[in-house]
Coordinates of C-alpha atoms and ligand atoms in Angstrom, one line a residue:
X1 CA 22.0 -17.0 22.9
X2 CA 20.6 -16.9 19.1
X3 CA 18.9 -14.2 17.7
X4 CA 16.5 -14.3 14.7
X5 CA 16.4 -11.4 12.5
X6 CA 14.5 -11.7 9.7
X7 CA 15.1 -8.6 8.0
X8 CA 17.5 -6.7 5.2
X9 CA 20.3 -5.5 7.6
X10 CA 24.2 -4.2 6.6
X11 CA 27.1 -5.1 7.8
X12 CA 27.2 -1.7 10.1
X13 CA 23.8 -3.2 11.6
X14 CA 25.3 -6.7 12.2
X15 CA 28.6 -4.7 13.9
X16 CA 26.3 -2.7 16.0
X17 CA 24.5 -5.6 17.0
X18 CA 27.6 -7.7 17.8
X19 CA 29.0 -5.0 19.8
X20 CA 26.7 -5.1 22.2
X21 CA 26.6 -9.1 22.4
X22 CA 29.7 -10.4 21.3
X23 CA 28.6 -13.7 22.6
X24 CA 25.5 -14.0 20.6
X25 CA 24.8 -16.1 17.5
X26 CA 23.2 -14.0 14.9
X27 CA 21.0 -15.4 12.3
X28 CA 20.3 -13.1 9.7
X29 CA 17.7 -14.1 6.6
X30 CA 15.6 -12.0 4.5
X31 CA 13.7 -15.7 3.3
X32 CA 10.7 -16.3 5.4
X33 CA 11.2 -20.2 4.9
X34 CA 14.6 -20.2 6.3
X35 CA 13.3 -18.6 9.3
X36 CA 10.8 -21.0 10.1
X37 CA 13.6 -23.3 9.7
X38 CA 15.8 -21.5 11.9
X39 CA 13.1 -21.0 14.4
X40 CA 13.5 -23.7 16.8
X41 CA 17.0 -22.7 18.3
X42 CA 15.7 -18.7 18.6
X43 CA 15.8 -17.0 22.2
X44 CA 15.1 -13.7 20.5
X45 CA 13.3 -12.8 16.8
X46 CA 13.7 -9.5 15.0
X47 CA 11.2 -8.5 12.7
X48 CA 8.4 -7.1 11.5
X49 CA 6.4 -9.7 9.4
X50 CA 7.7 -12.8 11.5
X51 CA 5.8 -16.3 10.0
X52 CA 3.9 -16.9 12.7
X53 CA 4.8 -21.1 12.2
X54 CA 8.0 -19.5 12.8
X55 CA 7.0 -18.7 16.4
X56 CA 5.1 -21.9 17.1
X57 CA 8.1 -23.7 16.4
X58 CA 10.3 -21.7 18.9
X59 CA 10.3 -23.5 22.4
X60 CA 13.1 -20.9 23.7
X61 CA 11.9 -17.6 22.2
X62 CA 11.5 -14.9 25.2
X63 CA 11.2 -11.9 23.1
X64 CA 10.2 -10.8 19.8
X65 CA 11.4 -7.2 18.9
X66 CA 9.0 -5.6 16.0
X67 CA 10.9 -3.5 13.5
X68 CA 7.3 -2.0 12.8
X69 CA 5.4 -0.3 15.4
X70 CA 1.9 -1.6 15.0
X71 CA 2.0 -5.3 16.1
X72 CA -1.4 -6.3 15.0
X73 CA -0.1 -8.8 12.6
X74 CA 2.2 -10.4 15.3
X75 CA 0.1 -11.3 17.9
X76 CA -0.7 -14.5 17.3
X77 CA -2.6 -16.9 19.6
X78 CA 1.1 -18.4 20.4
X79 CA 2.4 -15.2 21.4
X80 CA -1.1 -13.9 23.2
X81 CA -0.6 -17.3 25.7
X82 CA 2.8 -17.4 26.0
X83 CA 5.1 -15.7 28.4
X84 CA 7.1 -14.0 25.4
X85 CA 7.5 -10.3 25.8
X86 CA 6.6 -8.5 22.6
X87 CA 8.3 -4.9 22.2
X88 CA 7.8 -2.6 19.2
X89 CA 9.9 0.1 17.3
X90 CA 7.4 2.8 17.9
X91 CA 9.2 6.6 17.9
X92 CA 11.3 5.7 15.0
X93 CA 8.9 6.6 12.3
X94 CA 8.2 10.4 12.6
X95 CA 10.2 11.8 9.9
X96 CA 9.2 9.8 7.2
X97 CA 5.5 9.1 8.2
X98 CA 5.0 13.0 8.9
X99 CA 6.2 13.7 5.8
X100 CA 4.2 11.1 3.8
X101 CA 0.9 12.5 5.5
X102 CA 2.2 16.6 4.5
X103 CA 2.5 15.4 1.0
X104 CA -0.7 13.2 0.8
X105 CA -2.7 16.3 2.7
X106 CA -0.9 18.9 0.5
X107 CA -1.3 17.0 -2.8
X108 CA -5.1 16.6 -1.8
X109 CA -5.6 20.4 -1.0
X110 CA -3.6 21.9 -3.7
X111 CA -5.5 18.9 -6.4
X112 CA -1.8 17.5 -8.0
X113 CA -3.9 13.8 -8.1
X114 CA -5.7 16.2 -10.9
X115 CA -2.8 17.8 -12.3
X116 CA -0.7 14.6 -12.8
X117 CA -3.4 13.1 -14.2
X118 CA -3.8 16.1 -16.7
X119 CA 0.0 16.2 -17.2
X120 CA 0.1 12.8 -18.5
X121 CA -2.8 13.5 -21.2
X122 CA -0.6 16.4 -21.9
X123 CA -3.8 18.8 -20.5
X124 CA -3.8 22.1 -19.7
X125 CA -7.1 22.7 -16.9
X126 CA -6.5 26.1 -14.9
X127 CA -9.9 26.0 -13.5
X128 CA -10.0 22.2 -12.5
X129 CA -6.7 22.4 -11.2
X130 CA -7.1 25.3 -8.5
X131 CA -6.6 24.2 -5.3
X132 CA -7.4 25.0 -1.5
X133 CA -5.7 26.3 1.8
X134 CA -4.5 24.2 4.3
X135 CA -3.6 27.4 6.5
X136 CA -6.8 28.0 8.3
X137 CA -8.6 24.7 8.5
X138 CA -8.2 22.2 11.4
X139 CA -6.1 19.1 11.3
X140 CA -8.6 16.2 13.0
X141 CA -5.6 13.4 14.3
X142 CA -7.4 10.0 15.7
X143 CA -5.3 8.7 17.7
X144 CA -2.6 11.2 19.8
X145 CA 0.5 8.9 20.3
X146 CA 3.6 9.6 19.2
X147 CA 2.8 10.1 15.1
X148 CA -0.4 12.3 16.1
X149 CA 2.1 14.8 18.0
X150 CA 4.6 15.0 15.5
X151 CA 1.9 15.5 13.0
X152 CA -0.1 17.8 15.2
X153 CA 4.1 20.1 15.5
X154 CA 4.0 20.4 11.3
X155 CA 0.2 21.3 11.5
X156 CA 1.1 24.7 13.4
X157 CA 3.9 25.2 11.6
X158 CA 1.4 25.4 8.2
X159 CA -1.3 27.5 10.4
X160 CA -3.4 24.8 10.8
X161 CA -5.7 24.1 14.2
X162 CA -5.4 20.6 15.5
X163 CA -7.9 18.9 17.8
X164 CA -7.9 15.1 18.4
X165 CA -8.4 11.6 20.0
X166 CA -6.8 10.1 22.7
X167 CA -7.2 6.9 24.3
X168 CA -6.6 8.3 27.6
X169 CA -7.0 12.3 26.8
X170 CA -4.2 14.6 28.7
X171 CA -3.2 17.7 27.2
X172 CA -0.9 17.5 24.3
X173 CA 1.4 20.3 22.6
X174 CA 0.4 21.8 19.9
X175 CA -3.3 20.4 20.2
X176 CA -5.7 22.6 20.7
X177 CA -8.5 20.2 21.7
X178 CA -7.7 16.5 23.4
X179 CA -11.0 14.7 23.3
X180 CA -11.6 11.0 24.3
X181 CA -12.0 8.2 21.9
X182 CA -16.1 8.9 22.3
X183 CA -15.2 12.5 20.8
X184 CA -14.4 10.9 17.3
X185 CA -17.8 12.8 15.8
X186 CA -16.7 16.3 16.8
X187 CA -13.9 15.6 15.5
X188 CA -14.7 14.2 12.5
X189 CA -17.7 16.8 12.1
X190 CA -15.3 19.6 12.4
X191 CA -12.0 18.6 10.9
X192 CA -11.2 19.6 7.2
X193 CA -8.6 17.0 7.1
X194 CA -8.6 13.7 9.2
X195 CA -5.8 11.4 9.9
X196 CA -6.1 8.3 11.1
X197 CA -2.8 7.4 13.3
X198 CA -4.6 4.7 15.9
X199 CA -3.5 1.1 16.4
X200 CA -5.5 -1.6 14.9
X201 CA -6.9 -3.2 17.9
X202 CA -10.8 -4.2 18.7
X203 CA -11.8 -1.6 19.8
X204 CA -10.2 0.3 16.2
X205 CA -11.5 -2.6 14.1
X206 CA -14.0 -0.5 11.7
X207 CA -14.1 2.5 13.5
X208 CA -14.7 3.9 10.4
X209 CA -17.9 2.8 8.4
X210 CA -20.7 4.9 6.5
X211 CA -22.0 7.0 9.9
X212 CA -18.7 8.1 10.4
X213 CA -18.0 9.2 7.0
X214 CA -21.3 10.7 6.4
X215 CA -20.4 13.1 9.6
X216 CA -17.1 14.4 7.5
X217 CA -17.7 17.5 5.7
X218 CA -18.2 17.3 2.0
X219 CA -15.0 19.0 1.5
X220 CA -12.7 17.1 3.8
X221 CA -10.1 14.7 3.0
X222 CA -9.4 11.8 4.9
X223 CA -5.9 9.9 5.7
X224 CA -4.9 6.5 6.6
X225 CA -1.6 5.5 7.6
X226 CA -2.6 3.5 10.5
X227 CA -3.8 0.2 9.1
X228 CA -6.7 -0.7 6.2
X229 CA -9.2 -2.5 8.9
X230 CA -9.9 0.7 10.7
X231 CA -12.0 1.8 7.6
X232 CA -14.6 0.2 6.4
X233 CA -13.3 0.0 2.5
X234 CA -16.8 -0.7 1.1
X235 CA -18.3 2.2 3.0
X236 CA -14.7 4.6 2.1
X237 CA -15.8 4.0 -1.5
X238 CA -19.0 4.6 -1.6
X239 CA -18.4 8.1 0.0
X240 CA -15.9 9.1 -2.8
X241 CA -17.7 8.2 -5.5
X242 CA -20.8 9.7 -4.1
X243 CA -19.3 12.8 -2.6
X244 CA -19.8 12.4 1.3
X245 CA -15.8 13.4 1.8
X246 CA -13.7 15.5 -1.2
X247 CA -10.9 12.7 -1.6
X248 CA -8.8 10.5 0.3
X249 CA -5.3 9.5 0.7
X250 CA -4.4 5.8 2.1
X251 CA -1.2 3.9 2.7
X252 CA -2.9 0.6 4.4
X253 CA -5.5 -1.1 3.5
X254 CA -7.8 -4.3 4.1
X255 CA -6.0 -6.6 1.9
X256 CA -2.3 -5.8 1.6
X257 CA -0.9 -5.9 -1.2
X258 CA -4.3 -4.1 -2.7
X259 CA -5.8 -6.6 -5.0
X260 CA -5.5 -5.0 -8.4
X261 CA -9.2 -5.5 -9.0
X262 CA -9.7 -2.7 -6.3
X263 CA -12.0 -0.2 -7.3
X264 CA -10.3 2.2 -5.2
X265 CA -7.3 2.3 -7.9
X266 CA -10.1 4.3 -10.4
X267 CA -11.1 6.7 -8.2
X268 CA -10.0 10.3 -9.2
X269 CA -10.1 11.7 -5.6
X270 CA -8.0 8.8 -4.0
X271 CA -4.2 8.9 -3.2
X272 CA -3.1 5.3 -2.7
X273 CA 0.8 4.3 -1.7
X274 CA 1.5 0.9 -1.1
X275 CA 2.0 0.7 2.7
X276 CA 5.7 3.1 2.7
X277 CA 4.5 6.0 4.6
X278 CA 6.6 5.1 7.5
X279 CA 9.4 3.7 5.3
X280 CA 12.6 5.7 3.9
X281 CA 16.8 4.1 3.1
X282 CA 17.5 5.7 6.8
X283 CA 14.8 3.2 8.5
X284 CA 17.2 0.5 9.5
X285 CA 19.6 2.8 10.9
X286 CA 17.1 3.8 13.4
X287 CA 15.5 0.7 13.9
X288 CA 18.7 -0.9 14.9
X289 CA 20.2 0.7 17.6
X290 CA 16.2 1.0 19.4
X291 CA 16.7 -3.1 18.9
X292 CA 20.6 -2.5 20.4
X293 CA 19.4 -0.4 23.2
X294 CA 16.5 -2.9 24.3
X295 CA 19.1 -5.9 23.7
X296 CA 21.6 -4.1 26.3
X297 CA 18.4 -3.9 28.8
X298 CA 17.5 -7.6 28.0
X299 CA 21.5 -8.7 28.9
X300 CA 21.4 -6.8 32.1
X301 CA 17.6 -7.7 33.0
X302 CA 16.5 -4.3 33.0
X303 CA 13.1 -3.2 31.6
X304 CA 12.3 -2.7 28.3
X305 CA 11.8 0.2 26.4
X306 CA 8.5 -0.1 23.9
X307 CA 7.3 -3.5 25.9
X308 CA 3.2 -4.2 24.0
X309 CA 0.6 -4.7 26.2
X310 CA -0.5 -7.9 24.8
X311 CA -4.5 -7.1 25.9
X312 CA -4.5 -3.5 25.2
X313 CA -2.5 -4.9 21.5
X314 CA -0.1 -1.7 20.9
Ligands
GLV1 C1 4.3 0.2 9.8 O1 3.2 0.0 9.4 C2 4.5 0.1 11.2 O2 3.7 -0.3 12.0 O3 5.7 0.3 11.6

């Protein structure tokens, strides 16, 4: 059996990997070429950004395991037709992702986009850098998977109410208010911050535009650390430079890398980080032993943990 991993792994990884098949032949390569060239002989592929001419070329591949949790930009026709089972490393990215979203919502509300920027003109603005409260507002989460609850746990801890989306609403801790995807305006209507957690799928393609943003309060900020498509950037711009939402704070965007031509990269009330939210040095040493644990299941022909619904695409 060969295994494709097309990612930066350590030795530990490889040893973890190997220990629970000894028999397999790993190939390990952080060059996106060599994958493609190593593609044909693969039964299984690791990764998160796998060349998709890497999969067309893979007559034996059963099973691509994502190192990322959204799969949006690895369901390719060839995977969508063929019997390949798709699974994703979705639960792994709490920590860091939580984290990312209190310092982008904390940043916003206590203005340190304004006081950097005064810091490095060597500015002293009291007045202009005077923040807001977080305690006391509500926390608006789109989309109340696994991010949305660990998000929704900090939120209480910093006083906040949350209320949210839910493909398929059922209660959820710490939420005060679980409301269908066709809830999205009272959310976004009453929400002083919004997060945007969902899936890029059809149904999340531009979910976002200018009626959507014109609903937020003129003193909300919004956050994206889903992916870029779910927002309409055009529209996104238009409401920060003309004041529809206070600021925003993204980590994904239409076009990855951002083209540097962007005219989101001038706006004063923006936040942008280049697609790390979910990222930290510890990543791989969770990410592993989800792919371990899956691998053990695959050897024994048990189910999978994290399996994608291919039509539902998360
Ligand atoms: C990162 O964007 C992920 O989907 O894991």
């Amino acid at each position: 059996m060969k295994i494709l991993i097309l990612a930066n792994l350590e030795d530990r990884h490889i040893a973890q990997i190997k220990a629970i098949a000894p028999e397999a032949e790993l190939m390990v390569t952080t060059d996106r070429n060599k994958a493609v060239s190593l593609a044909p002989e693969a039964e299984i592929m690791v990764g998160w950004n796998l060349p998709r001419e890497a999969i067309a070329q893979a007559p034996n591949l059963k099973w691509i395991h994502s190192t990322a949790a959204g799969v949006d930009q690895l369901l390719f026709p060839e995977v969508l037709e063929r019997e390949i089972l798709v699974t994703t490393s979705s639960g792994i990215h709490a920590i860091p992702l939580c984290e990312h979203v209190f310092a982008m919502m904390l940043a916003l509300s206590r203005r340190l986009h304004y006081a950097i920027r005064q810091q490095i003109h060597r500015r002293w603005d009291r007045r202009g850098s005077v923040g807001g409260e977080l305690g006391g507002g509500t926390l608006g989460i789109l989309g109340l998977g696994h991010i949305g609850v660990e998000l929704a746990k900090r939120a209480v801890a910093f006083e906040m109410r949350v209320i949210g989306t839910k493909r398929t609403p059922s209660p959820v801790p710490f939420v005060e208010r679980v409301l269908p995807p066709e809830g999205l305006d009272e959310v976004l209507m009453e929400s002083d911050v919004v997060v945007i957690a969902l899936p890029l799928t059809p149904q999340t393609r531009g979910l976002i535009g200018e009626r959507e943003l014109r609903l937020m309060k003129p003193t909300a900020f919004l956050i994206n650390v889903g992916r870029g498509p779910i927002v309409q950037e055009r529209a996104l711009i238009r409401a920060l430079r003309e004041g529809w939402i206070a600021g925003a704070a993204l980590d994904v965007f239409e076009q990855e890398p951002l083209p540097a031509d962007s005219p989101l990269y001038d706006l004063e009330n923006v936040i942008l980080t280049p697609h790390v939210a979910g990222t930290s040095p510890r990543y791989m040493d969770r990410a592993i032993p989800l792919f371990c644990e899956n691998l053990g299941r695959y050897l024994r022909g048990e189910p999978l943990l994290n399996v994608v619904d291919k039509k539902r695409g998360y």
